[in-house]
XYZ file of C-alpha atoms in Angstrom:
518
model
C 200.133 127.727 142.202
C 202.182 131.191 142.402
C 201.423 134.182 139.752
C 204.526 132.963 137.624
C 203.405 129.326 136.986
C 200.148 130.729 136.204
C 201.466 132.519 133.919
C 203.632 130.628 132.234
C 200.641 127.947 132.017
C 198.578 130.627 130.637
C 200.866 131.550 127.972
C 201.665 128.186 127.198
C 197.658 127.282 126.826
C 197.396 130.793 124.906
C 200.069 130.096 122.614
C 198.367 126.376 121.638
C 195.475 128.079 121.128
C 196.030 131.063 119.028
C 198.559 128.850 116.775
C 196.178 125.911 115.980
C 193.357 128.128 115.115
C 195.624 130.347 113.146
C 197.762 127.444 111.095
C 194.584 125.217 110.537
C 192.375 128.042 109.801
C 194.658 129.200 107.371
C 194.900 125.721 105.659
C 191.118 125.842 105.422
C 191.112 129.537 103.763
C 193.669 128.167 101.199
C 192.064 125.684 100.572
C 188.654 126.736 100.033
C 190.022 129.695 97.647
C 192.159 127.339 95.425
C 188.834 125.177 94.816
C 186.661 128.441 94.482
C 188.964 130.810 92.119
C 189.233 134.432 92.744
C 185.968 135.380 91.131
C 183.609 132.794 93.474
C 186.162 132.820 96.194
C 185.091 137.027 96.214
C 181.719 135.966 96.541
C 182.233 133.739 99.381
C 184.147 136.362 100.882
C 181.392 138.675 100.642
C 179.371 136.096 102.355
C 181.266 135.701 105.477
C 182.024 139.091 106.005
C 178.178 139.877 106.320
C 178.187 136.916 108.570
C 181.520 138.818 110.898
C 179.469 142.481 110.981
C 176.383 140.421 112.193
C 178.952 138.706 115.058
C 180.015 141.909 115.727
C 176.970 143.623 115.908
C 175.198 140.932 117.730
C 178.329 140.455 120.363
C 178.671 144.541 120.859
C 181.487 143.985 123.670
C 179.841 142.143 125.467
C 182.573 139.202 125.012
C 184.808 142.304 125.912
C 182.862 143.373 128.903
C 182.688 139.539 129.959
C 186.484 139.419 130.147
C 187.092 142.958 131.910
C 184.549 142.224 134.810
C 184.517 138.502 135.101
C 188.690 139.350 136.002
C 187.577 142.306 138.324
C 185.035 140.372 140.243
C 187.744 137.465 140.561
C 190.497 139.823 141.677
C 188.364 141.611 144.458
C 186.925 137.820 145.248
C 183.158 138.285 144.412
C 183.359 135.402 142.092
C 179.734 134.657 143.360
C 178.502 137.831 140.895
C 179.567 136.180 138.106
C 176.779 134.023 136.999
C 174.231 136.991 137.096
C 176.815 139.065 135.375
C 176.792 136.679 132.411
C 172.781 136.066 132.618
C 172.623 139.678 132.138
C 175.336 139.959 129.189
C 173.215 137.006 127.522
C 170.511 138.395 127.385
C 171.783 142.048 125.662
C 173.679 139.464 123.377
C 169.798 138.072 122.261
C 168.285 141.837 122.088
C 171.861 142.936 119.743
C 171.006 139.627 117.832
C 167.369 140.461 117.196
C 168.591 143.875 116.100
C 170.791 142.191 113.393
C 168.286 140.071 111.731
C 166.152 142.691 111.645
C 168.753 144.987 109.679
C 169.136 141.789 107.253
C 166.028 141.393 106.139
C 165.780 145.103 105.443
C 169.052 145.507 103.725
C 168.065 142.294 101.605
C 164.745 143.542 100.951
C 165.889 147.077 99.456
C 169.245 146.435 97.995
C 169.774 142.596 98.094
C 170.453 142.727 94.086
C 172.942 145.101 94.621
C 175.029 143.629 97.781
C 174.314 140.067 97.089
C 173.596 139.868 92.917
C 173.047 136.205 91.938
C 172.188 134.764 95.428
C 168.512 133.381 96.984
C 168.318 136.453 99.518
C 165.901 134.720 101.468
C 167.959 131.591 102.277
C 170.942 133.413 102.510
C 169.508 135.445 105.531
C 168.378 132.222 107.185
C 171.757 131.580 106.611
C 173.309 134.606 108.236
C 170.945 134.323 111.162
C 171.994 130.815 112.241
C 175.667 131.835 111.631
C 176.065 134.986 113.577
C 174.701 133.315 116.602
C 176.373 130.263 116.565
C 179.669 132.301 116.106
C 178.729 135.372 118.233
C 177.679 132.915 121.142
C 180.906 131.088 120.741
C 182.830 134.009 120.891
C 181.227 135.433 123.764
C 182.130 132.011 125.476
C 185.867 132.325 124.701
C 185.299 135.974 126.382
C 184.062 134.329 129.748
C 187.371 131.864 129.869
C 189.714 134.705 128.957
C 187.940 136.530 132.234
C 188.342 133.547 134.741
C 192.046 133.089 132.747
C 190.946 130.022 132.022
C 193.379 129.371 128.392
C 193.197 126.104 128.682
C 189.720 125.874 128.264
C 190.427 128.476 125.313
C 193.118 125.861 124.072
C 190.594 122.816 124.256
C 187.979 124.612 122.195
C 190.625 125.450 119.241
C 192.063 121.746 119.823
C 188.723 120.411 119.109
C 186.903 122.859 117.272
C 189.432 123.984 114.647
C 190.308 120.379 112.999
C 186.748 119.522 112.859
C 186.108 122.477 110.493
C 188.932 121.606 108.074
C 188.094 118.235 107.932
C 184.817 119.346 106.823
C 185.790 121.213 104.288
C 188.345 118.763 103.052
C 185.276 116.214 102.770
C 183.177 118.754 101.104
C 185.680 119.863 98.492
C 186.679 115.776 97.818
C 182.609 115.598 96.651
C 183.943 119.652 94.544
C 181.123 121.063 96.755
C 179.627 124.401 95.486
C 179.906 127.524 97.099
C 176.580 127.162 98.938
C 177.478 123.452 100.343
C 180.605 125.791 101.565
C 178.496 128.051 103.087
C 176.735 125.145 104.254
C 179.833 123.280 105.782
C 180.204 127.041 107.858
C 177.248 126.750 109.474
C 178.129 123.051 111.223
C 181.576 124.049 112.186
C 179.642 126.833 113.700
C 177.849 124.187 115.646
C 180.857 122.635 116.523
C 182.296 125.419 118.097
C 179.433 126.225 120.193
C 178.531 123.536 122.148
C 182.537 122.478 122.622
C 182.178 126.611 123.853
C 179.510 126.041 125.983
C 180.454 122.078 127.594
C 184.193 124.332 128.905
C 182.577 127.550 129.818
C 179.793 125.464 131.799
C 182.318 123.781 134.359
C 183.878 127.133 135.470
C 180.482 128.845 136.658
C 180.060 129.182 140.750
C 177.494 126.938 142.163
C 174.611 128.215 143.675
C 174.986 131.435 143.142
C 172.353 132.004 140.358
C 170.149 134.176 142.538
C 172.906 137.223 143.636
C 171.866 140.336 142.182
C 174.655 142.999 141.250
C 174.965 145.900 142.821
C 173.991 149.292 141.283
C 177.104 150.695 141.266
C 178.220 147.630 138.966
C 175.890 147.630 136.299
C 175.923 151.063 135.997
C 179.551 150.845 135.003
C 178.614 147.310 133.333
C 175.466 149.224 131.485
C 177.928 152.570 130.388
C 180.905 150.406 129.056
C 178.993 148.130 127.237
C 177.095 151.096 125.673
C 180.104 152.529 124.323
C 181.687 149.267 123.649
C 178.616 148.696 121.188
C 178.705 152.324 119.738
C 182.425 151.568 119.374
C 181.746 148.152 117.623
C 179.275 149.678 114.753
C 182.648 152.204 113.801
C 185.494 149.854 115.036
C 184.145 146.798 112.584
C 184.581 148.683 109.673
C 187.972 149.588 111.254
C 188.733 146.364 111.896
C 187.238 144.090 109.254
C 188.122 143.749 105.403
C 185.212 146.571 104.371
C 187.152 146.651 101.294
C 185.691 143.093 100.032
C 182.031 144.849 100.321
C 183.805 147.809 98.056
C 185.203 145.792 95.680
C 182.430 144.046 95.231
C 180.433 146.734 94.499
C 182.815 148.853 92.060
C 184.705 146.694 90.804
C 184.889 142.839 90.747
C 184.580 139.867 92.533
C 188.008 138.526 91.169
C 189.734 141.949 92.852
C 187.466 141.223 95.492
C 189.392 138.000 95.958
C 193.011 138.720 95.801
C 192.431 141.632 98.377
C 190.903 138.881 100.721
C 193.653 136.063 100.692
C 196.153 139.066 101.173
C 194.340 140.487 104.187
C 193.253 137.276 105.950
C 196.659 136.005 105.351
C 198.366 139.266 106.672
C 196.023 139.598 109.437
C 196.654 136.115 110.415
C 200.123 136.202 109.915
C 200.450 139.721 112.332
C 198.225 138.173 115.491
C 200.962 135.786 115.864
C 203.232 138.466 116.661
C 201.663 139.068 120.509
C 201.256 135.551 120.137
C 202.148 133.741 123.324
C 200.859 136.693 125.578
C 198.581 138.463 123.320
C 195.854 137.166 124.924
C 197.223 138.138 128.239
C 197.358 141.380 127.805
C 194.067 142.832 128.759
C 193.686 141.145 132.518
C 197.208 142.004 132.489
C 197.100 145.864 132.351
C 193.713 146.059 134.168
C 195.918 144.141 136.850
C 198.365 146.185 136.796
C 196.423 149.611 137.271
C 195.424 148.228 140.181
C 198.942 148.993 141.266
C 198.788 152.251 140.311
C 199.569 154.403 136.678
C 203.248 153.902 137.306
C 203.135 150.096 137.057
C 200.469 149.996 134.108
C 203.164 152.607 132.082
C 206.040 150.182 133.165
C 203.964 147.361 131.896
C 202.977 149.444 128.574
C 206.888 150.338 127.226
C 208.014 146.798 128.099
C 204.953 145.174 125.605
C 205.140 147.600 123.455
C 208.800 147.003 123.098
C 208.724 143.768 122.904
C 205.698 143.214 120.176
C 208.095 145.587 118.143
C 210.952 142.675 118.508
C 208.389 140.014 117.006
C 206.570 142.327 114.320
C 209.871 144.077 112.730
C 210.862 140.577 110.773
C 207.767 139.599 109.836
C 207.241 143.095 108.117
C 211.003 142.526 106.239
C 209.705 139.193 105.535
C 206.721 140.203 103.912
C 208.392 142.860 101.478
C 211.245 140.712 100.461
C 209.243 137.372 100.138
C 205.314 138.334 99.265
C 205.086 137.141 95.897
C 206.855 134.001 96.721
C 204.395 133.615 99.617
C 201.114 133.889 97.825
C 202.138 131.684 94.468
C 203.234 129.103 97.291
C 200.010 128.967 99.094
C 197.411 129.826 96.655
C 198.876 129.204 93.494
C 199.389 131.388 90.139
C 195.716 132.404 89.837
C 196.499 134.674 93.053
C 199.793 136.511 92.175
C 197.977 140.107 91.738
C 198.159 139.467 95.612
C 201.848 139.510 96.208
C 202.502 143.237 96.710
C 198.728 143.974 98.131
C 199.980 140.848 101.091
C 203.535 143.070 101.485
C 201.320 146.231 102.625
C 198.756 144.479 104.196
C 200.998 142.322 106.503
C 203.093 145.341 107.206
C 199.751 147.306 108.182
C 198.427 144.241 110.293
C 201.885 143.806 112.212
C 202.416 147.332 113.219
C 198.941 147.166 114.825
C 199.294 144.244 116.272
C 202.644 145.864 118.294
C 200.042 148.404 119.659
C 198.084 145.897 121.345
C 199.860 146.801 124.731
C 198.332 150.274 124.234
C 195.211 149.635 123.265
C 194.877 147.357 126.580
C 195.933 149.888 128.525
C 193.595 152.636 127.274
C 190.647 150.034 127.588
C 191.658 149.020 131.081
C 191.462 152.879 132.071
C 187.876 152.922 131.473
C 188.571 155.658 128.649
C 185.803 153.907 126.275
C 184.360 157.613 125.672
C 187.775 158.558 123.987
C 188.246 155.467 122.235
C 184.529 155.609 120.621
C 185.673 159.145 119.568
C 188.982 157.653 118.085
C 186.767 154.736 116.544
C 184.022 156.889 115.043
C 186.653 159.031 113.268
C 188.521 156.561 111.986
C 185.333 153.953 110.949
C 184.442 157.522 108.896
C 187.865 157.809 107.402
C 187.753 154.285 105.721
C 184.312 154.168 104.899
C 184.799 157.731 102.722
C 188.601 156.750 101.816
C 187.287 153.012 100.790
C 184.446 154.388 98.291
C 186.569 157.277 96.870
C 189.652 155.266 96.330
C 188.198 151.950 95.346
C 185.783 153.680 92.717
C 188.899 155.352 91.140
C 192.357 152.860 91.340
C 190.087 149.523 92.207
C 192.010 146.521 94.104
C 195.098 149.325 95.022
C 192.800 152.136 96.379
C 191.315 149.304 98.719
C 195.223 148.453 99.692
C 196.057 152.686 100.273
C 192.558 152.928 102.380
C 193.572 150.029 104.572
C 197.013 151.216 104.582
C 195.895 154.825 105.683
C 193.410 154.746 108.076
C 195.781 151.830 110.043
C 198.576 154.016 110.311
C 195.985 156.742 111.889
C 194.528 154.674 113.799
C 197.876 153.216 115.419
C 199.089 156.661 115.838
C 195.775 157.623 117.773
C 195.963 154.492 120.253
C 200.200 155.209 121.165
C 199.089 158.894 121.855
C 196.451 158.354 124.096
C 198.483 155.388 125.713
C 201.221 157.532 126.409
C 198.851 160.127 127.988
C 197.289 157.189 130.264
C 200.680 155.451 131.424
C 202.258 158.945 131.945
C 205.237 157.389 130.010
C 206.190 156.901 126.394
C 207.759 154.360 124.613
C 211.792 153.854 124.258
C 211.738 155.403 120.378
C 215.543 154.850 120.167
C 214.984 151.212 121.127
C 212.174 150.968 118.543
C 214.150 152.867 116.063
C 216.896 150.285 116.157
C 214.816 147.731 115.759
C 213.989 148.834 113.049
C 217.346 149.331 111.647
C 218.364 145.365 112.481
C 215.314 144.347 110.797
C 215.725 146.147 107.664
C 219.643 145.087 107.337
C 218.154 141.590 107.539
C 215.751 142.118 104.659
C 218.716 143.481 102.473
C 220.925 140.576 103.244
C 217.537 138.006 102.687
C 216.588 139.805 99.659
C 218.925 138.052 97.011
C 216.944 134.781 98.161
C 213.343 135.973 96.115
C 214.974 135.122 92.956
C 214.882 131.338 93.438
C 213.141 129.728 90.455
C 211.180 127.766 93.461
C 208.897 129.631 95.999
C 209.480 127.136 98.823
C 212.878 127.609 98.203
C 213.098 131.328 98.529
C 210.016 130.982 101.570
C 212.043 128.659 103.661
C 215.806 129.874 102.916
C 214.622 133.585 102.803
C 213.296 133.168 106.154
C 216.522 131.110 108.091
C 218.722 133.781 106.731
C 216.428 136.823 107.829
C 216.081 135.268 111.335
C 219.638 134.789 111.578
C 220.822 137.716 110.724
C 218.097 139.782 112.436
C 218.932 138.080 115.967
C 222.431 138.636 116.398
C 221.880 142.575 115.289
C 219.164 143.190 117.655
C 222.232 142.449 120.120
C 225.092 144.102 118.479
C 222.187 146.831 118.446
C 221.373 146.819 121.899
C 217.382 146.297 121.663
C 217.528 143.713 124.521
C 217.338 144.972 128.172
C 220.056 142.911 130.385
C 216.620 141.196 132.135
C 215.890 139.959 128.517
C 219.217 138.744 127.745
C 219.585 137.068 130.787
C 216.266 135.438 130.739
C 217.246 134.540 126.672
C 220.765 133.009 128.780
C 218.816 130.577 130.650
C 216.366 129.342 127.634
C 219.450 128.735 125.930
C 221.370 127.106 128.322
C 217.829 125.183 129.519
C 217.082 124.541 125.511
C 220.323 123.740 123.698
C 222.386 122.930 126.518
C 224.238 125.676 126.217
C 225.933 125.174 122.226
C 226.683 126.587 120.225
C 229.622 127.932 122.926
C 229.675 130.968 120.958
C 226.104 132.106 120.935
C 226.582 131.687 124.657
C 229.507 133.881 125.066
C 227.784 136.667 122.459
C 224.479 136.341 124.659
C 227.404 136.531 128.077
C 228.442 139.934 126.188
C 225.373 141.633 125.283
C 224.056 140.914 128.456
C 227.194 142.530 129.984
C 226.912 145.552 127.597
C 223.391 146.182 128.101
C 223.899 146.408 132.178
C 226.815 148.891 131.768
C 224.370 150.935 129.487
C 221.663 150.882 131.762
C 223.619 151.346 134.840
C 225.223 154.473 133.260
């Protein structure tokens, strides 16, 4: 199998993947907040984002270490060090877990009343325990596919894994299950989705080759980025994660605490299908490529970055001409504080996610000491911004901190990805982008004020897409490469009709070439 099948065959598996888990788990998150209400669905919220810090905490990069050197070891064909590579991650994995529970029980024994009012502290850190290593074990399991580029594997465990859950829920809720059998139903998917984990992640180990011992030279570098990985992680969650429900919680209410969490899971969600069908690839991909030299990994850098830009500009017009309609559709009128906080939120999420090609190339460099110091700074920012603006303009001061310290953040990881690649994006390119996508919201926008919401969702987004297309042409964001490979899926796809679209794609393609060749 050549490097282009394999490709494609990863991006195909990546793509099934990534979409199943995302459209199912989003079923199951409306779900279980249109049962709960914003006021319990809050709490629940509260609840599982202990149980993400504790995955976090307890994984500490080592799913990201798992993928970086499982794909070096491949690519310089020691595959025989991988086993005692993982043995060794493992068993930091149990130490980082043992670590967690230990913070639990102290945080719930000092301030449980105030983080978890209402709640039986001591089952609820049994309950925390179980989950973060079921999940964090899971997770680190996915890691070890990514690193042999195994996305099948990655595709099975979503294929399998994923309906089980919302079945499970959809049983629990038919008996109106409470919000601990909820809790309870998390812990079995959890189950669910580690042993279907473990059965893949089992059949792509080496045999007999349990006993090779790495070199010092490798777990040095194994011992120093997985170091700073986990400094990075204790900053980079509260970067990452929705820190905000824990604020709202605290200062203002659980119902606040709601709406900001169907907004951000829904935006998040919503932005990590923009890398979707090579999002995943992008990491072996630009440690890869530096292999080849700075030159190539900079190449590789503007052409991702360019392209993520493509898929997140119309998702961010889609979100501020079509928010409100979005969240009454989905989680009904209980929700509709949450239309403008999903419009920033979903903007936010979708201009990260179109740094993704950056952020892989920084972490392929090996510059983990700069990205802790990026992480640190900006895990500070939100925690300060987050208590100062929550405490004084509630659900909207958690919306401006998110907003905020994204944008920073973002800005950070282009910087020191243009340092890396020696190169820098192509801001005209970007900037028309830009322009196309916002002409499309203007011409969409009429659409919101359909009396129906499915209505205005579906319509609104045909006649953003179709407008937004043919400008990103008449713009000229398309290399002549991407227009000609856009040529073939047409012709391959649609047989080539409608004649026109053929001829326009025939044109740009033309125009793009002369430009280029110029």
């Amino acid at each position: 199998m050549n490097s282009r099948t394999r490709t494609l065959l990863n991006t195909l598996f990546s793509s099934v993947g990534i979409y199943t888990e995302y459209v199912l788990g989003m079923v199951t998150s409306v779900i279980i907040a249109r049962h709960l209400g914003p006021e319990s669905f809050g709490t629940y919220s509260l609840v599982i984002w202990f149980v993400a810090m504790g995955v976090a905490f307890t994984n500490s990069g080592t799913a990201s270490t798992a993928i970086k050197f499982i794909a070096e070891l491949r690519g310089e064909k020691r595959e025989d060090l991988v086993p005692a590579l993982v043995a060794y991650l493992q068993r930091a994995q149990r130490l980082f877990l043992l670590g967690v529970a230990v913070v639990g029980a102290g945080m719930f024994w000092f301030a449980g009343d105030r983080v978890a009012p209402g709640l039986n502290h001591l089952a609820l850190l049994g309950f925390l325990v179980v989950a973060v290593m079921l999940r964090a074990t899971y997770m680190f399991n996915v890691g070890v596919a990514k690193g042999f580029e195994n996305f099948r594997a990655t595709a099975l465990i979503a294929l399998v894994s994923t309906p089980t859950n919302l079945a499970l829920v959809i049983v629990a809720i038919w008996f109106d299950a409470s919000l601990e059998w909820l809790l309870a139903v998390f812990t079995v998917s959890g189950v669910v989705f580690y042993l279907v984990s473990r059965q893949q992640v089992g059949t792509m180990m080496p045999a007999d080759a349990s006993k090779v011992a790495l070199p010092k030279v490798l777990m040095d570098r194994v011992r120093r980025y997985m170091l700073l990985t986990a400094m990075t992680v204790t900053f980079g969650f509260f970067v990452a994660s929705e820190v905000e429900v824990l604020f709202l919680n605290l200062y203002a209410d659980a119902e606040a605490s709601g709406h900001f969490k169907v907004a951000y899971q829904l935006a998040v969600g919503a932005a990590s299908l923009v890398p979707g069908v090579f999002g995943a690839l992008l990491l072996p991909m630009m440690a890869s490529a530096l292999t080849q030299g700075r030159e190539m990994a900079g190449q590789r850098f503007v052409a991702s970055t360019t392209y993520l830009v493509l898929l997140a500009a119309p998702l961010i017009a889609f979100g501020f001409d079509f928010s409100r309609e979005v969240i009454q559709l989905l989680y009904g009128p209980a929700y509709a504080a949450a239309g403008p906080v999903f419009a920033v939120c979903l903007a936010a999420a979708s201009i990260t996610s179109a740094t993704q090609g950056g952020s892989s190339l920084i972490i392929s460099a090996d510059r983990q000491g700069t990205i802790l110091v990026m992480v640190v700074i900006c895990g500070t920012l939100k925690i300060l911004l987050g208590l100062l603006l929550v405490r004084q303009m509630g659900l909207y001061g958690a919306v401006l901190s998110y907003l905020l310290v994204s944008l920073i953040g973002d800005a950070i990881i282009m910087l020191l990805a243009m340092r890396v690649g020696r190169t820098r994006p192509d801001w005209m390119r970007l900037l028309r982008v830009a322009l196309a996508a916002a002409f499309a919201a203007l011409v969409a926008y009429p659409l919101r004020l359909q009396a129906m919401p499915w209505l205005a969702v579906l319509g609104g987004g045909a006649v953003l897409v179709a407008v937004y297309l043919p400008m990103t042409v008449l713009l000229g964001c398309w290399s002549h490469r991407d227009l000609q490979h856009l040529q073939e899926l047409h012709a391959r796809l649609l047989a080539g009709r409608p004649l026109m679209a053929a001829r326009f794609l025939e044109w740009g393609r033309v125009r793009a070439l002369q430009k280029e060749s110029a």
